[in-house]
Short mmCIF file of C-alpha atoms and ligand atoms in Angstrom, two decimals:
data_model
loop_
_atom_site.label_atom_id
_atom_site.label_comp_id
_atom_site.label_asym_id
_atom_site.label_seq_id
_atom_site.Cartn_x
_atom_site.Cartn_y
_atom_site.Cartn_z
CA MET A 21 -0.10 0.02 0.01
CA ASN A 22 1.43 3.41 -0.83
CA ALA A 23 1.58 6.27 1.60
CA ILE A 24 -1.41 8.10 0.07
CA SER A 25 -3.83 5.13 0.25
CA SER A 26 -2.67 4.35 3.75
CA ARG A 27 -3.35 7.95 4.75
CA ILE A 28 -6.80 7.83 3.21
CA LEU A 29 -7.58 4.53 4.97
CA ASP A 30 -6.43 6.12 8.29
CA GLN A 31 -8.87 9.03 7.69
CA HIS A 32 -11.76 6.68 6.87
CA THR A 33 -11.12 4.79 10.13
CA ALA A 34 -10.97 7.98 12.11
CA VAL A 35 -14.18 9.26 10.54
CA ARG A 36 -16.09 6.08 11.20
CA ARG A 37 -15.02 6.22 14.81
CA VAL A 38 -16.40 9.72 15.21
CA LEU A 39 -19.32 9.46 12.72
CA PRO A 40 -20.83 6.04 12.23
CA ASN A 41 -23.32 5.94 9.32
CA TYR A 42 -22.49 9.50 8.58
CA ARG A 43 -24.09 11.27 5.48
CA SER A 44 -23.55 14.91 4.44
CA SER A 45 -26.72 17.07 4.41
CA ARG A 46 -27.79 18.67 1.23
CA TRP A 47 -28.79 22.15 0.00
CA THR A 48 -30.95 20.98 -2.87
CA ILE A 49 -32.32 22.56 -5.99
CA ALA A 50 -35.79 22.36 -4.50
CA ASP A 51 -34.63 24.31 -1.43
CA ALA A 52 -33.04 26.94 -3.58
CA LEU A 53 -36.19 27.37 -5.69
CA LYS A 54 -37.79 28.84 -2.53
CA VAL A 55 -35.23 31.71 -2.35
CA ARG A 56 -36.93 35.21 -2.60
CA THR A 57 -35.09 38.39 -2.97
CA ASP A 58 -36.43 41.50 -1.21
CA ASP A 59 -38.44 39.59 1.45
CA PRO A 60 -38.02 42.22 4.28
CA THR A 61 -37.25 39.55 6.89
CA THR A 62 -34.28 38.21 4.94
CA THR A 63 -32.96 41.34 3.22
CA MET A 64 -30.10 43.73 4.15
CA PRO A 65 -31.09 47.41 4.59
CA VAL A 66 -30.44 49.72 1.71
CA ILE A 67 -27.04 51.47 2.23
CA ASP A 68 -26.80 55.17 1.87
CA TYR A 69 -24.58 56.18 -0.98
CA ASN A 70 -22.93 58.59 1.38
CA PHE A 71 -21.82 55.97 3.80
CA PRO A 72 -18.93 56.91 6.26
CA VAL A 73 -15.55 55.08 5.87
CA MET A 74 -13.56 53.64 8.73
CA SER A 75 -10.23 54.76 7.26
CA ASN A 76 -8.85 56.92 4.46
CA ASP A 77 -5.62 54.75 4.34
CA VAL A 78 -6.81 51.20 3.97
CA MET A 79 -9.63 49.40 2.22
CA ILE A 80 -10.95 46.42 4.08
CA TRP A 81 -13.36 43.58 3.30
CA ASP A 82 -13.77 40.19 5.12
CA SER A 83 -13.59 41.08 8.77
CA GLY A 84 -14.31 39.34 12.14
CA THR A 85 -14.38 40.16 15.85
CA LEU A 86 -11.88 38.80 18.28
CA ARG A 87 -13.75 35.75 19.57
CA ASP A 88 -13.38 32.74 21.88
CA MET A 89 -13.54 29.06 20.81
CA HIS A 90 -17.30 28.98 21.58
CA MET A 91 -17.96 31.58 18.86
CA ARG A 92 -18.64 34.46 21.42
CA THR A 93 -17.32 37.91 20.74
CA VAL A 94 -14.85 39.03 23.35
CA THR A 95 -13.36 42.35 24.52
CA TYR A 96 -9.64 42.36 25.68
CA LYS A 97 -9.09 44.46 28.76
CA GLY A 98 -12.25 46.45 27.85
CA TRP A 99 -11.11 47.06 24.16
CA PHE A 100 -13.09 45.79 21.09
CA VAL A 101 -10.92 44.14 18.49
CA LEU A 102 -11.51 43.28 14.85
CA TRP A 103 -9.35 41.74 12.25
CA SER A 104 -9.88 42.53 8.47
CA LEU A 105 -8.41 41.61 5.09
CA ALA A 106 -6.94 44.87 3.88
CA VAL A 107 -5.03 46.63 1.04
CA ASP A 108 -3.44 50.02 1.53
CA LYS A 109 -5.05 52.87 -0.39
CA ILE A 110 -2.03 54.09 -2.22
CA ASP A 111 -3.55 56.59 -4.64
CA LYS A 112 -6.66 58.21 -3.29
CA THR A 113 -8.01 59.34 -6.71
CA ASN A 114 -11.25 57.59 -7.64
CA ALA A 115 -9.95 55.95 -10.78
CA LYS A 116 -7.02 54.36 -9.01
CA ILE A 117 -9.14 53.12 -6.08
CA TYR A 118 -11.26 51.22 -8.56
CA ASP A 119 -8.19 49.24 -9.68
CA GLU A 120 -6.95 48.77 -6.22
CA TRP A 121 -10.28 47.49 -4.99
CA HIS A 122 -11.01 45.09 -7.92
CA SER A 123 -7.49 43.53 -7.66
CA ARG A 124 -7.36 43.49 -3.80
CA ASN A 125 -7.25 39.67 -3.41
CA ASP A 126 -3.86 39.67 -5.04
CA ARG A 127 -2.34 41.92 -2.31
CA ALA A 128 -4.50 41.01 0.69
CA TYR A 129 -3.05 41.09 4.12
CA ILE A 130 -4.56 40.66 7.59
CA GLY A 131 -4.71 43.84 9.80
CA TYR A 132 -6.52 44.81 12.84
CA TRP A 133 -8.62 47.54 14.42
CA TYR A 134 -9.44 48.46 18.06
CA SER A 135 -12.07 50.56 19.70
CA ALA A 136 -13.06 51.71 23.07
CA ASP A 137 -16.82 51.72 22.34
CA GLY A 138 -17.31 49.20 19.49
CA VAL A 139 -18.22 52.11 17.08
CA GLU A 140 -15.14 54.37 16.47
CA TRP A 141 -12.23 52.30 15.25
CA THR A 142 -8.49 52.92 15.09
CA TRP A 143 -6.54 50.89 12.41
CA GLY A 144 -3.65 49.04 14.14
CA GLY A 145 -1.86 47.93 10.90
CA ARG A 146 -0.55 44.56 9.90
CA LEU A 147 -0.97 41.57 12.32
CA PHE A 148 1.73 39.33 11.02
CA GLN A 149 5.42 39.74 10.62
CA THR A 150 6.48 39.13 7.05
CA SER A 151 8.35 35.89 8.23
CA ALA A 152 4.98 34.33 8.81
CA ASP A 153 4.00 34.33 5.28
CA LEU A 154 4.25 30.93 3.53
CA ARG A 155 2.68 32.35 0.44
CA PRO A 156 2.21 35.99 -0.79
CA TRP A 157 -1.41 36.59 0.22
CA GLU A 158 -3.28 36.35 3.55
CA TRP A 159 -7.06 35.45 3.20
CA SER A 160 -9.89 34.89 5.58
CA GLY A 161 -10.03 32.94 8.79
CA SER A 162 -10.68 33.87 12.42
CA LEU A 163 -8.79 35.55 15.36
CA VAL A 164 -9.38 33.56 18.51
CA MET A 165 -8.30 33.93 22.11
CA ARG A 166 -6.60 30.70 23.20
CA GLU A 167 -8.79 28.74 25.51
CA GLY A 168 -7.58 28.83 29.05
CA SER A 169 -4.84 31.50 28.38
CA GLU A 170 -4.39 35.06 29.64
CA ASN A 171 -3.44 36.70 26.40
CA LYS A 172 -2.35 34.11 23.73
CA VAL A 173 -4.11 34.63 20.40
CA ASP A 174 -4.31 32.39 17.33
CA MET A 175 -5.05 33.76 13.84
CA PHE A 176 -6.39 30.82 11.74
CA TYR A 177 -6.20 32.02 8.13
CA THR A 178 -5.78 31.04 4.57
CA SER A 179 -2.25 31.11 2.97
CA VAL A 180 -2.75 31.84 -0.71
CA GLY A 181 -1.07 32.94 -3.97
CA ALA A 182 1.55 30.24 -4.74
CA PRO A 183 1.94 29.46 -8.44
CA ASP A 184 0.59 25.81 -7.81
CA GLY A 185 -2.84 27.39 -7.07
CA ASN A 186 -3.15 25.77 -3.69
CA SER A 187 -4.73 27.63 -0.80
CA VAL A 188 -3.87 26.16 2.54
CA PRO A 189 -5.60 26.81 5.86
CA ALA A 190 -2.80 27.91 8.37
CA VAL A 191 -2.35 29.24 11.85
CA CYS A 192 -0.10 32.00 13.19
CA SER A 193 0.11 32.67 16.90
CA GLY A 194 1.03 35.58 19.10
CA THR A 195 -0.03 37.56 22.16
CA ILE A 196 -2.43 40.56 22.60
CA HIS A 197 -1.64 43.58 24.77
CA ALA A 198 -3.44 46.67 25.83
CA ASP A 199 -2.98 49.79 27.79
CA ASP A 200 -5.27 52.87 28.21
CA LYS A 201 -4.18 54.07 24.77
CA GLY A 202 -4.82 51.02 22.65
CA VAL A 203 -4.16 47.48 21.58
CA TRP A 204 -1.15 45.92 20.05
CA PHE A 205 0.00 42.27 19.29
CA GLU A 206 3.40 40.58 19.50
CA GLY A 207 4.67 37.36 18.05
CA PHE A 208 2.85 36.27 14.85
CA SER A 209 6.27 35.42 13.25
CA ALA A 210 5.70 31.99 11.95
CA SER A 211 2.85 30.07 10.40
CA THR A 212 1.96 26.32 10.56
CA GLU A 213 -0.15 24.67 7.90
CA MET A 214 -3.19 22.89 9.12
CA PHE A 215 -4.29 20.45 6.30
CA LYS A 216 -4.60 20.42 2.49
CA ALA A 217 -7.31 19.46 0.01
CA ASP A 218 -7.06 15.67 -0.37
CA GLY A 219 -9.06 14.96 -3.47
CA VAL A 220 -10.99 12.33 -1.33
CA TYR A 221 -13.24 14.36 0.96
CA TYR A 222 -12.62 17.63 -0.81
CA ALA A 223 -11.76 18.51 -4.31
CA ASN A 224 -8.18 19.57 -5.02
CA ALA A 225 -6.49 21.42 -7.84
CA SER A 226 -6.09 18.24 -10.02
CA GLU A 227 -9.82 17.62 -9.86
CA ASP A 228 -11.14 21.14 -10.17
CA ALA A 229 -9.01 24.13 -11.36
CA TYR A 230 -11.54 26.39 -9.57
CA PHE A 231 -11.46 24.51 -6.29
CA ASP A 232 -12.01 26.40 -3.10
CA PHE A 233 -10.21 25.42 0.19
CA ARG A 234 -10.07 28.13 2.81
CA ASP A 235 -11.53 30.27 5.49
CA PRO A 236 -10.88 28.11 8.60
CA GLN A 237 -13.26 28.79 11.56
CA PRO A 238 -12.22 26.58 14.55
CA PHE A 239 -14.52 25.98 17.49
CA ILE A 240 -14.91 23.70 20.43
CA ASN A 241 -17.76 21.31 19.81
CA PRO A 242 -20.21 21.48 22.61
CA GLY A 243 -21.16 17.89 21.97
CA ASP A 244 -17.72 16.37 22.77
CA GLY A 245 -15.48 19.20 23.96
CA GLU A 246 -13.04 18.55 20.96
CA LEU A 247 -11.52 21.19 18.57
CA TYR A 248 -12.80 21.12 14.98
CA THR A 249 -12.70 23.69 12.26
CA LEU A 250 -15.17 24.49 9.49
CA PHE A 251 -13.83 25.65 6.15
CA GLU A 252 -14.91 26.34 2.62
CA GLY A 253 -14.39 23.42 0.20
CA ASN A 254 -15.84 21.70 -2.86
CA VAL A 255 -17.34 18.26 -3.40
CA PRO A 256 -14.48 15.89 -4.52
CA GLY A 257 -14.53 14.72 -8.14
CA MET A 258 -13.60 15.83 -11.66
CA ARG A 259 -15.10 19.13 -12.52
CA GLY A 260 -17.76 18.83 -15.30
CA GLN A 261 -18.33 15.05 -14.59
CA PHE A 262 -20.86 15.13 -11.80
CA VAL A 263 -24.35 13.65 -12.14
CA VAL A 264 -27.08 15.68 -10.44
CA GLY A 265 -29.64 13.08 -9.35
CA SER A 266 -32.83 12.96 -7.20
CA ASP A 267 -30.84 13.51 -3.91
CA GLU A 268 -29.41 16.78 -5.25
CA MET A 269 -32.74 17.82 -6.82
CA GLY A 270 -34.84 17.25 -3.71
CA HIS A 271 -38.70 17.65 -3.91
CA VAL A 272 -38.82 19.60 -7.27
CA PRO A 273 -42.22 20.25 -8.96
CA PRO A 274 -43.50 17.91 -11.66
CA GLY A 275 -41.60 18.13 -14.93
CA TYR A 276 -38.64 20.03 -13.49
CA ALA A 277 -35.69 19.35 -15.70
CA VAL A 278 -32.15 19.84 -14.37
CA ASP A 279 -30.06 22.26 -16.48
CA PRO A 280 -26.86 20.52 -17.63
CA GLY A 281 -24.82 23.50 -16.16
CA ALA A 282 -26.21 22.76 -12.72
CA GLN A 283 -23.25 20.31 -12.03
CA TYR A 284 -20.77 23.09 -12.05
CA GLY A 285 -22.10 24.01 -8.62
CA ALA A 286 -20.17 21.79 -6.25
CA ALA A 287 -19.79 23.66 -2.94
CA ALA A 288 -19.23 21.90 0.27
CA ILE A 289 -19.00 23.14 3.91
CA GLY A 290 -15.92 21.30 5.19
CA LEU A 291 -15.11 19.93 8.57
CA SER A 292 -11.77 18.84 10.01
CA ARG A 293 -10.89 17.67 13.51
CA CYS A 294 -7.72 18.63 15.33
CA VAL A 295 -5.76 15.48 16.52
CA SER A 296 -2.66 17.35 17.91
CA ASN A 297 -2.45 18.63 21.53
CA TRP A 298 -4.44 21.85 20.84
CA ARG A 299 -4.92 22.27 24.62
CA LYS A 300 -1.20 23.15 24.67
CA GLY A 301 -1.46 25.23 21.52
CA ASP A 302 -0.26 22.63 19.03
CA TYR A 303 -2.62 22.90 16.03
CA SER A 304 -0.36 21.00 13.55
CA ARG A 305 -2.36 17.88 12.90
CA TRP A 306 -5.90 17.57 11.66
CA GLU A 307 -8.03 14.82 10.16
CA LEU A 308 -10.36 15.84 7.27
CA MET A 309 -13.94 14.65 7.73
CA PRO A 310 -16.72 14.55 5.12
CA ALA A 311 -18.62 17.75 4.39
CA LEU A 312 -21.43 18.75 6.64
CA VAL A 313 -23.43 20.29 3.85
CA THR A 314 -22.93 20.03 0.11
CA ALA A 315 -24.64 22.19 -2.60
CA LEU A 316 -24.02 19.92 -5.66
CA GLY A 317 -26.21 21.04 -8.47
CA VAL A 318 -27.04 24.43 -6.73
CA ASN A 319 -24.02 26.66 -6.10
CA ASP A 320 -20.20 26.42 -6.35
CA GLN A 321 -19.26 28.50 -3.24
CA THR A 322 -20.17 28.35 0.37
CA GLU A 323 -17.58 30.64 1.98
CA ARG A 324 -16.51 31.57 5.54
CA PRO A 325 -18.81 28.92 7.17
CA HIS A 326 -19.31 29.54 10.92
CA PHE A 327 -21.47 28.31 13.84
CA VAL A 328 -23.85 29.83 16.32
CA PHE A 329 -24.79 27.57 19.17
CA LYS A 330 -28.10 28.68 20.63
CA ASP A 331 -31.10 27.08 22.47
CA GLY A 332 -29.62 23.68 21.99
CA LEU A 333 -29.61 24.17 18.16
CA THR A 334 -26.62 24.34 15.91
CA TYR A 335 -26.84 27.12 13.34
CA LEU A 336 -24.39 26.84 10.43
CA PHE A 337 -24.03 30.07 8.47
CA THR A 338 -22.11 30.55 5.15
CA ILE A 339 -21.80 33.28 2.62
CA SER A 340 -22.46 32.84 -1.13
CA HIS A 341 -22.81 34.73 -4.37
CA HIS A 342 -25.42 35.37 -7.04
CA SER A 343 -22.75 34.58 -9.53
CA THR A 344 -21.85 31.14 -8.08
CA TYR A 345 -25.35 29.67 -8.42
CA THR A 346 -25.54 27.17 -11.32
CA GLY A 347 -28.16 25.73 -13.62
CA LYS A 348 -31.52 27.42 -13.17
CA SER A 349 -30.96 28.19 -9.40
CA THR A 350 -30.50 31.78 -8.46
CA GLY A 351 -30.33 34.01 -5.43
CA PRO A 352 -28.74 37.18 -4.05
CA ASP A 353 -25.27 37.69 -2.62
CA GLY A 354 -25.56 37.30 1.07
CA VAL A 355 -25.50 34.87 4.05
CA TYR A 356 -27.22 31.54 3.97
CA GLY A 357 -27.72 29.05 6.75
CA PHE A 358 -28.70 25.62 8.01
CA VAL A 359 -29.85 24.28 11.33
CA SER A 360 -29.39 21.06 13.09
CA GLU A 361 -31.29 19.77 16.22
CA LYS A 362 -28.68 17.09 16.90
CA GLY A 363 -25.33 18.92 17.21
CA ILE A 364 -22.68 19.76 14.64
CA PHE A 365 -22.89 16.57 12.48
CA GLY A 366 -26.45 17.26 11.59
CA PRO A 367 -28.76 16.42 9.86
CA TYR A 368 -29.07 19.97 8.72
CA LYS A 369 -32.03 21.63 7.07
CA PRO A 370 -32.00 24.98 5.32
CA LEU A 371 -33.07 28.03 7.45
CA ASN A 372 -36.27 29.68 6.16
CA SER A 373 -36.85 26.62 3.92
CA SER A 374 -34.62 28.14 1.21
CA GLY A 375 -31.35 28.65 3.10
CA LEU A 376 -31.43 32.41 2.51
CA VAL A 377 -30.84 34.37 5.74
CA LEU A 378 -29.86 37.88 4.56
CA GLY A 379 -29.53 38.71 0.89
CA ASN A 380 -28.76 42.17 -0.70
CA PRO A 381 -31.78 44.13 -2.00
CA SER A 382 -32.30 44.00 -5.78
CA SER A 383 -31.81 47.86 -5.87
CA GLN A 384 -28.24 47.35 -4.68
CA PRO A 385 -27.35 43.68 -5.46
CA TYR A 386 -23.67 43.97 -4.57
CA SER A 387 -24.01 46.32 -1.67
CA THR A 388 -22.66 44.00 1.03
CA TYR A 389 -20.77 40.74 1.46
CA SER A 390 -18.98 38.40 3.84
CA HIS A 391 -21.56 38.46 6.60
CA PHE A 392 -20.49 37.00 9.94
CA VAL A 393 -23.26 36.13 12.41
CA ASP A 394 -22.12 36.08 15.93
CA ALA A 395 -23.54 34.15 18.98
CA GLN A 396 -25.98 37.05 19.90
CA GLY A 397 -27.29 37.35 16.27
CA TYR A 398 -25.29 40.45 15.47
CA VAL A 399 -24.11 40.45 11.82
CA GLN A 400 -21.15 42.32 10.33
CA SER A 401 -20.46 42.55 6.59
CA PHE A 402 -18.44 44.87 4.33
CA ILE A 403 -19.69 47.41 1.79
CA ASP A 404 -18.60 46.39 -1.76
CA THR A 405 -20.25 48.61 -4.27
CA ILE A 406 -23.20 51.00 -4.14
CA PRO A 407 -24.80 52.17 -7.36
CA ALA A 408 -25.27 55.91 -7.81
CA ALA A 409 -29.05 57.03 -7.90
CA GLY A 410 -30.75 56.32 -11.15
CA GLN A 411 -28.18 53.72 -12.31
CA ASN A 412 -28.91 50.17 -13.52
CA ALA A 413 -28.58 48.16 -10.25
CA GLU A 414 -26.83 45.15 -11.84
CA SER A 415 -24.34 47.02 -13.93
CA PRO A 416 -24.07 50.72 -12.94
CA ASP A 417 -21.68 53.03 -14.83
CA THR A 418 -21.29 55.01 -11.61
CA TYR A 419 -21.02 53.31 -8.30
CA ARG A 420 -19.19 54.03 -5.03
CA ILE A 421 -16.60 51.53 -3.71
CA GLY A 422 -16.97 50.49 -0.05
CA GLY A 423 -13.87 48.89 1.45
CA THR A 424 -15.38 49.59 4.94
CA LEU A 425 -17.92 47.86 7.17
CA ALA A 426 -21.67 48.07 6.56
CA PRO A 427 -24.23 48.83 9.36
CA THR A 428 -24.36 45.98 11.78
CA VAL A 429 -27.73 44.29 11.92
CA ARG A 430 -29.33 41.85 14.16
CA LEU A 431 -31.12 38.61 13.47
CA VAL A 432 -33.45 36.76 15.73
CA LEU A 433 -32.94 33.04 15.36
CA ASP A 434 -36.24 31.37 15.98
CA GLY A 435 -35.92 27.57 15.54
CA ASP A 436 -35.50 26.96 11.73
CA ARG A 437 -36.47 30.56 10.78
CA THR A 438 -34.51 33.91 11.02
CA PHE A 439 -35.73 37.46 11.09
CA LEU A 440 -33.93 40.83 10.56
CA THR A 441 -34.96 42.90 13.56
CA GLU A 442 -32.39 45.67 14.37
CA VAL A 443 -30.08 47.97 12.28
CA HIS A 444 -27.22 49.51 14.25
CA ASP A 445 -24.22 51.83 13.43
CA TYR A 446 -21.78 51.19 10.64
CA ALA A 447 -19.02 48.71 11.93
CA GLN A 448 -20.77 48.40 15.25
CA VAL A 449 -19.55 45.45 17.51
CA PHE A 450 -21.39 44.15 20.59
CA ALA A 451 -19.41 41.88 22.82
CA GLN A 452 -20.39 39.02 25.04
CA VAL A 453 -17.33 38.03 27.10
CA ALA A 454 -14.81 40.21 28.81
CA TRP A 455 -11.27 38.76 28.58
CA PRO A 456 -9.15 37.83 30.63
CA THR A 457 -11.95 35.47 31.82
CA SER A 458 -12.10 32.65 34.31
CA LEU A 459 -10.17 29.81 32.59
CA ALA A 460 -12.44 27.42 30.80
CA TYR A 461 -10.45 24.33 31.74
CA ASP A 462 -7.26 23.37 33.42
CA VAL A 463 -4.41 24.22 31.02
CA ARG A 464 -2.18 21.56 32.53
CA ALA A 465 -4.49 18.86 31.39
C1 FRU B 547 -15.05 35.73 0.86
C2 FRU B 547 -13.73 35.36 0.33
C3 FRU B 547 -13.08 34.33 1.26
C4 FRU B 547 -11.60 34.57 0.93
C5 FRU B 547 -11.54 36.04 0.74
C6 FRU B 547 -10.55 36.52 -0.22
O1 FRU B 547 -15.41 37.09 0.78
O2 FRU B 547 -13.83 34.94 -0.98
O3 FRU B 547 -13.52 33.04 0.90
O4 FRU B 547 -10.84 34.02 2.07
O5 FRU B 547 -12.80 36.47 0.38
O6 FRU B 547 -10.66 37.90 -0.30
#
């Protein structure tokens, strides 16, 4: 037996141990047929063309609050903290900013903000030392206070931009510090890769040139107290050779015919379990597990997946695009979600029947993206583009670029339904846990 097949066998054994008789849940074509744009309970508020910006020096997009391993937003010594993907605004003329914004992924780095009140933010600059970069770009992940520690912080992120096209979830660690003037970080000088796309549970570059494998969101599973991570992946298999059958279709109306292009949608919400001694800060070994939810036949991207644990239910949120729906399925850019009554392994059903939780309004279809729902239902997202008045909403000639956070909104999570109920300030953060906190478990264990 060669090294690869013995590794795959090991993974299957590990998965059977944790998940006997496991099957991924599905987001079906029939579910997606129920998506309705502009329903007021599942639609982001219209953003004012004259929105305020957090900084004149940087443009930011995917962002997240400092959190704990239970998905709760924390303050550190009273300070609110956010990380963001960022690019520097070099030339501040409008024309140049358009180029800088639209090519931003090829220069993205992770920076941070701090705030005394959760509303007014100060840009703290780069989080990592350049020695931490395994590849040229830093993409999404999560900034987490280490369980049981006074001030250790771990940035789980995606290392991207190497010529081989691989994107690799990685972790870089340091410490957080604060005084009465602000917050700063130390360390963050070296990264460790977590795991790679295997082509068995998740598509890799040789199966799918457009494969996604990124955005780690680790958490302690309330069910077994172990450390797992969610991430964005794709269903394994050769691109263009999937068969969309009755499982992927769901309960479609009579006569529904699957569009042949539907099979190009092969998104998967990935799961992996940490098998190194994470209680001592060792995040080096993980075992990939089968996807929690797949969207074969529906959509090719389920990005930044993350959990909310509430009322004994497990809410699984993910962001997706209008442009990544396939076949005849369609829906807005926004955040989608699923709920399980039996813990993280599901089965999951789509929230609001369709899966749509918050989409952009049809008058501003690309207003916001990269929504992150926290444990109290507050949702941050960034402003992408806002069309000028009177422009064609889908392809405006004149639009304003965001690069800053949108108004924070709040969701009520009520069983398998969600409702937009509150709209707060731009970039507003509400915290749940004050750190340093009482230690969640004995670190000597
Ligand atoms: C979502 C996303 C993430 C990725 C980042 C790159 O907005 O596509 O999946 O990490 O943006 O900018």
